[in-house]
Short mmCIF file of C-alpha atoms in Angstrom, two decimals:
data_model
loop_
_atom_site.label_atom_id
_atom_site.label_comp_id
_atom_site.label_asym_id
_atom_site.label_seq_id
_atom_site.Cartn_x
_atom_site.Cartn_y
_atom_site.Cartn_z
CA MET C 899 2.91 27.03 -12.83
CA ASN C 900 5.57 24.71 -14.21
CA LYS C 901 3.60 21.49 -14.53
CA GLN C 902 6.75 19.27 -14.54
CA LYS C 903 7.82 20.64 -11.08
CA ALA C 904 4.32 20.36 -9.77
CA LEU C 905 4.00 16.65 -10.83
CA LEU C 906 5.65 15.00 -7.75
CA PRO C 907 4.08 17.20 -5.03
CA ILE C 908 0.59 16.94 -6.49
CA THR C 909 0.68 13.22 -7.30
CA THR C 910 2.03 12.56 -3.76
CA LEU C 911 -0.68 14.56 -2.13
CA ALA C 912 -3.39 13.02 -4.37
CA MET C 913 -2.15 9.57 -3.37
CA THR C 914 -2.13 10.56 0.23
CA PHE C 915 -5.82 11.42 0.27
CA SER C 916 -6.62 8.38 -1.93
CA PHE C 917 -4.92 6.16 0.66
CA ALA C 918 -6.78 7.96 3.42
CA VAL C 919 -9.99 6.92 1.62
CA TRP C 920 -8.62 3.32 1.15
CA ALA C 921 -8.15 2.99 4.91
CA VAL C 922 -11.26 4.77 6.07
CA PHE C 923 -12.82 1.56 7.46
CA SER C 924 -9.88 0.57 9.65
CA PRO C 925 -10.12 3.15 12.53
CA LEU C 926 -13.89 2.60 12.54
CA ALA C 927 -13.78 -1.28 12.75
CA SER C 928 -14.29 -1.45 16.51
CA THR C 929 -17.23 0.98 16.28
CA PHE C 930 -18.94 -1.05 13.56
CA GLN C 931 -18.30 -4.19 15.65
CA GLU C 932 -20.33 -2.75 18.48
CA MET C 933 -22.98 -1.42 16.22
CA TYR C 934 -23.68 -4.72 14.38
CA GLY C 935 -22.32 -7.24 16.84
CA LEU C 936 -19.63 -8.55 14.57
CA THR C 937 -17.07 -11.50 15.29
CA SER C 938 -13.49 -10.88 15.06
CA THR C 939 -13.54 -12.55 11.62
CA GLN C 940 -16.35 -10.34 10.30
CA LYS C 941 -14.64 -7.20 11.47
CA SER C 942 -11.39 -8.38 9.91
CA ILE C 943 -13.12 -8.93 6.57
CA LEU C 944 -14.77 -5.54 6.63
CA VAL C 945 -11.33 -3.90 7.17
CA ALA C 946 -9.67 -5.98 4.50
CA ILE C 947 -12.26 -5.91 1.77
CA PRO C 948 -11.24 -2.48 0.36
CA VAL C 949 -7.70 -3.93 -0.10
CA LEU C 950 -9.05 -6.61 -2.53
CA LEU C 951 -10.23 -4.50 -5.32
CA GLY C 952 -7.47 -1.91 -4.86
CA SER C 953 -4.94 -4.66 -5.24
CA ILE C 954 -6.47 -6.61 -8.09
CA MET C 955 -7.13 -3.50 -10.28
CA ARG C 956 -3.55 -2.17 -9.79
CA LEU C 957 -2.31 -4.26 -12.76
CA PRO C 958 -4.75 -3.11 -15.45
CA LEU C 959 -4.48 0.50 -14.17
CA GLY C 960 -0.71 0.35 -14.28
CA ILE C 961 -1.05 -0.76 -17.91
CA TRP C 962 -3.75 1.87 -18.84
CA THR C 963 -1.67 4.55 -17.29
CA ASP C 964 1.04 3.86 -19.89
CA ARG C 965 -1.64 3.87 -22.58
CA ILE C 966 -3.90 6.93 -21.80
CA GLY C 967 -1.67 8.94 -19.43
CA GLY C 968 -1.55 9.48 -15.64
CA ARG C 969 -3.40 12.83 -15.71
CA ARG C 970 -6.51 11.52 -17.31
CA LEU C 971 -6.64 8.23 -15.36
CA PHE C 972 -5.84 9.74 -12.01
CA SER C 973 -8.60 12.37 -12.58
CA LEU C 974 -11.05 9.57 -13.40
CA LEU C 975 -10.20 7.63 -10.35
CA LEU C 976 -10.65 10.54 -8.06
CA LEU C 977 -14.05 11.46 -9.65
CA PHE C 978 -15.18 7.79 -9.22
CA LEU C 979 -14.38 7.64 -5.55
CA ILE C 980 -16.96 10.25 -4.65
CA VAL C 981 -19.72 7.73 -5.36
CA PRO C 982 -18.78 5.05 -2.92
CA LEU C 983 -17.91 7.61 -0.22
CA ILE C 984 -21.50 9.08 -0.45
CA GLY C 985 -22.96 5.49 -0.41
CA ALA C 986 -20.99 4.40 2.60
CA GLY C 987 -22.18 7.39 4.60
CA PHE C 988 -25.74 6.19 4.02
CA ALA C 989 -25.07 2.52 4.75
CA ASP C 990 -27.22 1.16 7.56
CA SER C 991 -26.13 -2.49 7.73
CA TYR C 992 -23.11 -4.76 7.67
CA ALA C 993 -23.98 -5.95 4.16
CA MET C 994 -24.20 -2.44 2.75
CA LEU C 995 -20.99 -1.43 4.45
CA MET C 996 -19.25 -4.39 2.77
CA PHE C 997 -20.77 -3.41 -0.65
CA TRP C 998 -19.39 0.22 -0.51
CA ALA C 999 -16.15 -0.91 1.05
CA PHE C 1000 -15.43 -3.13 -1.94
CA PHE C 1001 -15.72 -0.09 -4.38
CA ILE C 1002 -13.83 2.21 -1.99
CA GLY C 1003 -11.06 -0.29 -2.50
CA MET C 1004 -10.49 1.42 -5.92
CA ALA C 1005 -8.63 4.15 -4.04
CA GLY C 1006 -5.74 1.73 -3.56
CA THR C 1007 -5.04 1.75 -7.28
CA SER C 1008 -3.78 5.33 -7.10
CA PHE C 1009 -0.40 3.82 -6.17
CA ALA C 1010 0.03 2.08 -9.60
CA ILE C 1011 -1.20 5.23 -11.49
CA SER C 1012 1.07 7.65 -9.42
CA VAL C 1013 4.20 5.53 -9.55
CA THR C 1014 3.85 4.94 -13.35
CA PHE C 1015 3.16 8.70 -13.92
CA VAL C 1016 6.14 9.82 -11.85
CA SER C 1017 8.65 7.21 -13.20
CA ARG C 1018 7.78 7.83 -16.83
CA LEU C 1019 8.63 11.57 -16.32
CA THR C 1020 11.72 11.23 -14.08
CA PRO C 1021 15.37 10.61 -15.21
CA PRO C 1022 16.57 7.08 -14.43
CA GLU C 1023 19.35 8.17 -12.00
CA LYS C 1024 16.76 9.96 -9.87
CA GLN C 1025 13.90 7.42 -9.93
CA GLY C 1026 14.79 5.78 -6.65
CA THR C 1027 14.55 9.02 -4.79
CA ALA C 1028 11.65 10.37 -6.76
CA LEU C 1029 9.52 7.20 -6.37
CA GLY C 1030 10.32 7.06 -2.68
CA ILE C 1031 9.02 10.62 -2.20
CA ASN C 1032 6.00 9.89 -4.32
CA ALA C 1033 5.18 6.78 -2.30
CA MET C 1034 4.97 8.91 0.84
CA GLY C 1035 1.39 9.04 -0.26
CA ASN C 1036 1.19 6.03 1.81
CA PHE C 1037 0.98 8.42 4.65
CA GLY C 1038 -2.77 8.62 3.86
CA THR C 1039 -3.34 5.55 6.01
CA ALA C 1040 -2.02 7.56 8.98
CA VAL C 1041 -4.24 10.51 8.08
CA ALA C 1042 -7.23 8.12 8.31
CA SER C 1043 -5.94 6.62 11.66
CA PHE C 1044 -5.68 9.89 13.45
CA SER C 1045 -8.46 11.92 11.87
CA ILE C 1046 -11.34 9.53 11.07
CA PRO C 1047 -12.14 8.52 14.74
CA SER C 1048 -12.14 12.18 15.76
CA ILE C 1049 -14.47 13.17 12.90
CA ALA C 1050 -16.75 10.18 13.69
CA ALA C 1051 -16.90 11.20 17.32
CA ALA C 1052 -17.61 14.86 16.59
CA PHE C 1053 -19.95 14.75 13.63
CA GLY C 1054 -21.14 11.04 13.44
CA VAL C 1055 -19.89 8.00 11.55
CA SER C 1056 -21.50 9.18 8.21
CA TRP C 1057 -19.30 12.25 8.11
CA ALA C 1058 -16.17 10.13 8.45
CA PHE C 1059 -16.97 9.22 4.79
CA TRP C 1060 -18.68 12.40 3.38
CA GLY C 1061 -15.80 14.49 4.88
CA MET C 1062 -13.35 12.82 2.71
CA ILE C 1063 -15.07 13.98 -0.49
CA ILE C 1064 -13.90 17.47 0.14
CA PRO C 1065 -10.02 16.78 -0.24
CA ILE C 1066 -10.79 14.28 -3.09
CA VAL C 1067 -12.47 17.03 -5.10
CA ILE C 1068 -9.65 19.46 -4.36
CA MET C 1069 -7.07 16.87 -5.63
CA LEU C 1070 -9.12 16.11 -8.65
CA ILE C 1071 -8.90 19.89 -9.67
CA LEU C 1072 -5.13 20.02 -9.00
CA VAL C 1073 -4.35 16.78 -10.94
CA TRP C 1074 -6.46 17.71 -14.00
CA PHE C 1075 -5.31 21.37 -14.27
CA PHE C 1076 -1.80 21.40 -12.97
CA THR C 1077 0.00 18.14 -13.92
CA PRO C 1078 1.45 17.49 -17.39
CA ASP C 1079 0.44 14.88 -20.00
CA MET C 1080 2.70 11.89 -20.27
CA PRO C 1081 4.58 11.37 -23.56
CA LYS C 1082 2.75 8.88 -25.83
CA PRO C 1083 4.59 5.55 -26.03
CA LYS C 1084 6.36 5.07 -29.37
CA GLN C 1085 4.61 1.72 -29.81
CA GLN C 1086 1.15 0.89 -28.39
CA LYS C 1087 1.23 -2.45 -26.82
CA THR C 1088 -1.63 -4.84 -26.65
CA MET C 1089 -2.85 -6.23 -23.24
CA ARG C 1090 -1.18 -9.48 -24.16
CA GLU C 1091 2.16 -7.84 -24.83
CA SER C 1092 2.02 -5.88 -21.67
CA LEU C 1093 1.48 -8.95 -19.74
CA SER C 1094 4.50 -10.66 -21.31
CA VAL C 1095 6.38 -9.44 -18.19
CA LEU C 1096 4.90 -12.42 -16.45
CA LYS C 1097 7.46 -14.74 -18.10
CA TYR C 1098 10.39 -12.99 -16.33
CA LYS C 1099 11.48 -14.66 -13.01
CA HIS C 1100 12.26 -11.16 -11.48
CA THR C 1101 8.62 -10.09 -12.02
CA TRP C 1102 7.63 -12.85 -9.48
CA THR C 1103 10.53 -12.29 -7.17
CA LEU C 1104 9.66 -8.59 -6.84
CA SER C 1105 6.10 -9.47 -6.38
CA LEU C 1106 6.89 -11.77 -3.42
CA PHE C 1107 9.24 -9.22 -1.90
CA TYR C 1108 6.56 -6.50 -2.17
CA PHE C 1109 3.81 -8.98 -0.97
CA VAL C 1110 5.73 -9.03 2.33
CA THR C 1111 7.00 -5.57 2.83
CA PHE C 1112 3.95 -3.58 1.54
CA GLY C 1113 1.63 -6.24 2.80
CA ALA C 1114 3.01 -5.85 6.22
CA PHE C 1115 2.70 -2.08 5.92
CA VAL C 1116 -0.99 -2.36 4.89
CA ALA C 1117 -1.83 -5.03 7.29
CA PHE C 1118 -0.47 -3.18 10.28
CA GLY C 1119 -1.79 0.22 9.06
CA ILE C 1120 -5.40 -1.15 8.78
CA TYR C 1121 -5.47 -3.80 11.49
CA LEU C 1122 -3.26 -2.37 14.26
CA PRO C 1123 -6.11 -0.05 15.64
CA SER C 1124 -8.41 -3.07 16.15
CA LEU C 1125 -5.40 -5.19 17.57
CA LEU C 1126 -4.51 -2.58 20.10
CA VAL C 1127 -8.08 -2.16 21.19
CA ASP C 1128 -8.34 -5.93 21.61
CA LEU C 1129 -4.98 -6.56 23.33
CA TYR C 1130 -4.81 -3.42 25.68
CA GLY C 1131 -8.53 -2.06 25.92
CA LEU C 1132 -7.41 1.24 24.33
CA THR C 1133 -9.93 3.70 22.98
CA PRO C 1134 -10.45 3.86 19.23
CA VAL C 1135 -8.91 7.46 19.18
CA ASP C 1136 -5.83 6.37 21.20
CA ALA C 1137 -5.45 3.16 19.20
CA GLY C 1138 -5.73 5.11 15.91
CA MET C 1139 -3.04 7.58 17.01
CA ARG C 1140 -0.59 4.81 17.85
CA ALA C 1141 -1.34 3.07 14.52
CA ALA C 1142 -0.73 6.36 12.79
CA GLY C 1143 2.63 6.43 14.36
CA PHE C 1144 3.45 3.19 12.68
CA THR C 1145 2.29 4.45 9.36
CA VAL C 1146 4.08 7.71 9.68
CA LEU C 1147 7.45 5.98 10.47
CA ALA C 1148 7.12 3.42 7.73
CA THR C 1149 6.12 6.12 5.19
CA LEU C 1150 9.10 8.36 6.08
CA ALA C 1151 11.44 5.28 5.74
CA ARG C 1152 10.22 4.59 2.25
CA PRO C 1153 12.16 7.38 0.44
CA VAL C 1154 15.21 6.46 2.56
CA GLY C 1155 14.98 2.93 1.10
CA GLY C 1156 14.80 4.27 -2.49
CA ASN C 1157 17.66 6.74 -1.83
CA LEU C 1158 19.81 3.90 -0.31
CA GLY C 1159 18.84 1.73 -3.27
CA ASP C 1160 20.30 4.54 -5.58
CA LYS C 1161 23.56 4.67 -3.48
CA ILE C 1162 24.36 1.04 -2.30
CA GLY C 1163 21.96 -1.12 -4.34
CA ALA C 1164 18.45 -2.21 -3.50
CA GLU C 1165 19.65 -5.78 -3.00
CA ARG C 1166 21.76 -4.87 -0.08
CA VAL C 1167 18.97 -2.79 1.60
CA LEU C 1168 16.69 -5.75 1.28
CA THR C 1169 19.09 -8.02 3.14
CA PHE C 1170 18.81 -5.85 6.23
CA VAL C 1171 15.04 -5.36 5.80
CA TYR C 1172 14.05 -8.95 5.82
CA ALA C 1173 16.47 -9.74 8.66
CA GLY C 1174 14.94 -6.93 10.75
CA MET C 1175 11.46 -7.94 9.95
CA THR C 1176 12.01 -11.54 10.97
CA ILE C 1177 13.48 -10.47 14.29
CA GLY C 1178 10.50 -7.99 14.90
CA ALA C 1179 7.81 -10.54 14.14
CA LEU C 1180 9.25 -12.95 16.47
CA VAL C 1181 9.57 -10.42 19.32
CA ILE C 1182 5.86 -9.63 18.87
CA ALA C 1183 4.83 -13.28 18.70
CA PHE C 1184 6.40 -14.04 22.13
CA TRP C 1185 6.11 -10.64 24.08
CA MET C 1186 2.97 -9.07 22.75
CA GLU C 1187 1.36 -8.94 26.16
CA ASN C 1188 3.80 -6.19 27.15
CA ILE C 1189 2.76 -3.04 25.34
CA TRP C 1190 6.23 -1.37 25.51
CA VAL C 1191 7.94 -4.38 23.87
CA MET C 1192 5.01 -4.54 21.31
CA THR C 1193 5.52 -0.84 20.52
CA ALA C 1194 9.25 -1.18 20.02
CA ALA C 1195 8.84 -4.24 17.85
CA CYS C 1196 6.17 -2.51 15.79
CA LEU C 1197 8.37 0.49 15.26
CA LEU C 1198 11.17 -1.70 14.01
CA LEU C 1199 8.81 -3.39 11.56
CA ALA C 1200 7.56 0.04 10.42
CA VAL C 1201 11.04 1.18 9.57
CA MET C 1202 11.98 -2.13 7.91
CA SER C 1203 8.82 -2.43 5.85
CA GLY C 1204 9.21 1.31 4.79
CA LEU C 1205 12.79 0.73 3.66
CA GLY C 1206 11.89 -2.48 1.94
CA ASN C 1207 9.08 -0.74 0.00
CA GLY C 1208 11.41 1.90 -1.29
CA ALA C 1209 14.08 -0.61 -2.26
CA VAL C 1210 11.72 -2.92 -4.14
CA PHE C 1211 10.34 0.01 -6.27
CA LYS C 1212 13.97 1.11 -6.93
CA LEU C 1213 14.30 -2.25 -8.71
CA VAL C 1214 11.17 -2.05 -10.79
CA PRO C 1215 12.21 0.61 -13.38
CA GLN C 1216 15.81 -0.56 -13.10
CA LEU C 1217 14.93 -4.10 -14.14
CA PHE C 1218 12.06 -3.21 -16.37
CA PRO C 1219 12.62 0.24 -17.95
CA ALA C 1220 10.31 -0.46 -20.91
CA GLU C 1221 7.51 -2.14 -18.98
CA THR C 1222 7.45 -0.09 -15.81
CA GLY C 1223 3.65 0.36 -15.92
CA ALA C 1224 2.77 -3.29 -16.15
CA VAL C 1225 5.36 -4.39 -13.65
CA THR C 1226 4.31 -1.55 -11.27
CA GLY C 1227 0.71 -2.68 -11.55
CA LEU C 1228 1.54 -6.45 -10.99
CA VAL C 1229 3.96 -5.92 -8.12
CA GLY C 1230 1.72 -3.37 -6.55
CA ALA C 1231 -1.26 -5.80 -6.94
CA TRP C 1232 0.75 -8.40 -4.95
CA GLY C 1233 1.71 -5.97 -2.36
CA GLY C 1234 -1.86 -4.99 -1.84
CA LEU C 1235 -2.90 -8.64 -1.66
CA GLY C 1236 -0.25 -8.99 0.99
CA GLY C 1237 -2.24 -6.54 3.09
CA PHE C 1238 -5.64 -8.25 2.33
CA PHE C 1239 -4.95 -11.72 3.73
CA PRO C 1240 -3.27 -11.03 7.09
CA PRO C 1241 -6.11 -9.11 8.75
CA ILE C 1242 -8.62 -11.80 7.79
CA LEU C 1243 -6.17 -14.52 8.94
CA MET C 1244 -5.56 -12.71 12.12
CA GLY C 1245 -9.25 -12.58 12.82
CA ILE C 1246 -9.67 -16.33 12.10
CA ILE C 1247 -6.67 -17.29 14.29
CA LYS C 1248 -8.06 -15.18 17.17
CA ASP C 1249 -11.49 -16.78 16.94
CA VAL C 1250 -10.13 -20.24 16.82
CA THR C 1251 -6.95 -20.04 19.18
CA GLY C 1252 -7.82 -17.02 21.28
CA SER C 1253 -4.40 -15.57 20.58
CA TYR C 1254 -2.50 -13.77 17.84
CA VAL C 1255 0.77 -15.65 18.27
CA LEU C 1256 0.47 -17.99 15.31
CA GLY C 1257 -0.21 -14.98 12.93
CA PHE C 1258 3.13 -13.29 13.86
CA MET C 1259 5.02 -16.64 13.65
CA LEU C 1260 3.75 -16.91 10.01
CA LEU C 1261 4.93 -13.37 9.31
CA SER C 1262 8.43 -14.23 10.65
CA LEU C 1263 8.50 -17.40 8.42
CA PHE C 1264 7.63 -15.31 5.29
CA THR C 1265 10.22 -12.68 6.00
CA LEU C 1266 12.89 -15.41 6.55
CA ILE C 1267 12.00 -16.92 3.17
CA CYS C 1268 12.35 -13.46 1.46
CA PHE C 1269 15.70 -12.92 3.17
CA LEU C 1270 17.05 -16.21 1.77
CA LEU C 1271 15.57 -15.69 -1.64
CA ASN C 1272 17.09 -12.34 -1.95
CA ARG C 1273 20.57 -13.71 -0.97
CA ILE C 1274 20.12 -16.46 -3.56
CA VAL C 1275 18.83 -14.36 -6.42
CA PHE C 1276 20.70 -11.10 -5.97
CA GLY C 1277 23.44 -11.73 -3.41
CA LYS C 1278 26.12 -13.30 -5.64
CA LYS C 1279 25.75 -10.43 -8.15
CA ALA C 1280 25.39 -7.55 -5.76
CA GLY C 1281 28.35 -5.74 -7.49
CA GLU C 1282 26.76 -5.83 -10.81
CA PRO C 1283 24.00 -3.61 -12.40
CA ALA C 1284 20.77 -5.37 -11.74
CA ASN C 1285 19.44 -4.90 -15.23
CA ARG C 1286 22.02 -7.18 -16.56
CA TYR C 1287 20.14 -10.13 -15.32
CA ALA C 1288 16.57 -8.94 -15.80
CA SER C 1289 15.49 -11.82 -17.79
#
């Protein structure tokens, strides 16, 4: 097998199952709420807690991927995930679920490893498309949404966790034996040198952009099942299937965003993305009681967030060709954190106000800020190569 050709499909599939593990608690949240008598806030924290470690650790793992190679680090990650999956299957209390959920969060770092791995071995003119395809591993959250409730109903909640060990082991074998080693960097950077990207304004601009686009993708992916059950009284299986539709659409839109970034410029793509997300969030805020309007608005947000995720990561290697791993880790971390806070905030808002309206109003405000910032930072120079103003 040609390992270079196998790189993209294997890393994409490995990230898919890693993301399925990352989102494994989401479709089970309502079940655990009934089992342990949880409040909306407690349920939201359980759903969000895996996102925390998976977000924070993206930065160091992005840097370490540059240092020790994607094949080795991805294999180590997959091996590690087996432990918390076993533990979560044996958990018999809310506290133990929280404990194992935290470590299952490491699955989210697969994004930083995979993107760095692929970008380092892909020609610059093809990176937008390749990274868009690779990031279709986000589809793993949909895999969790439509498979986990059915597995839990058929075999019990414990097997929802233990069953995920099988594909993780298969991907461990494929990554270790059938992907190439990354070329060693000409100069080994210290951690301090790698973190020097923090001084660039575009590092923080891209972090905010991804905080909103990927944050919306993750937040909807993990909280939409609970939201649909709460709002419309759907069964967990039905809600999971509907939430999976959101994830599938957003995931399919991501490579389109990367490809459009290659062709017309990521800055232009992001202009349409944030305008669309602002409208979609406002529609949900005022008409969420209508399931058809809610569905249409969610699908709009799915497409826009997917396009935005692809466009942002077209800009990362374009602006920072020599520090792709560090910037990927940092931007990816902020994106993950963007998915951590909204579910908790939604739970608190629901407990305090009895409604989700304020939460979606805040989402529309954040997307509007990103729309304006994109126009200010990139709009005047849309006709110039982005890397001319990387500093």
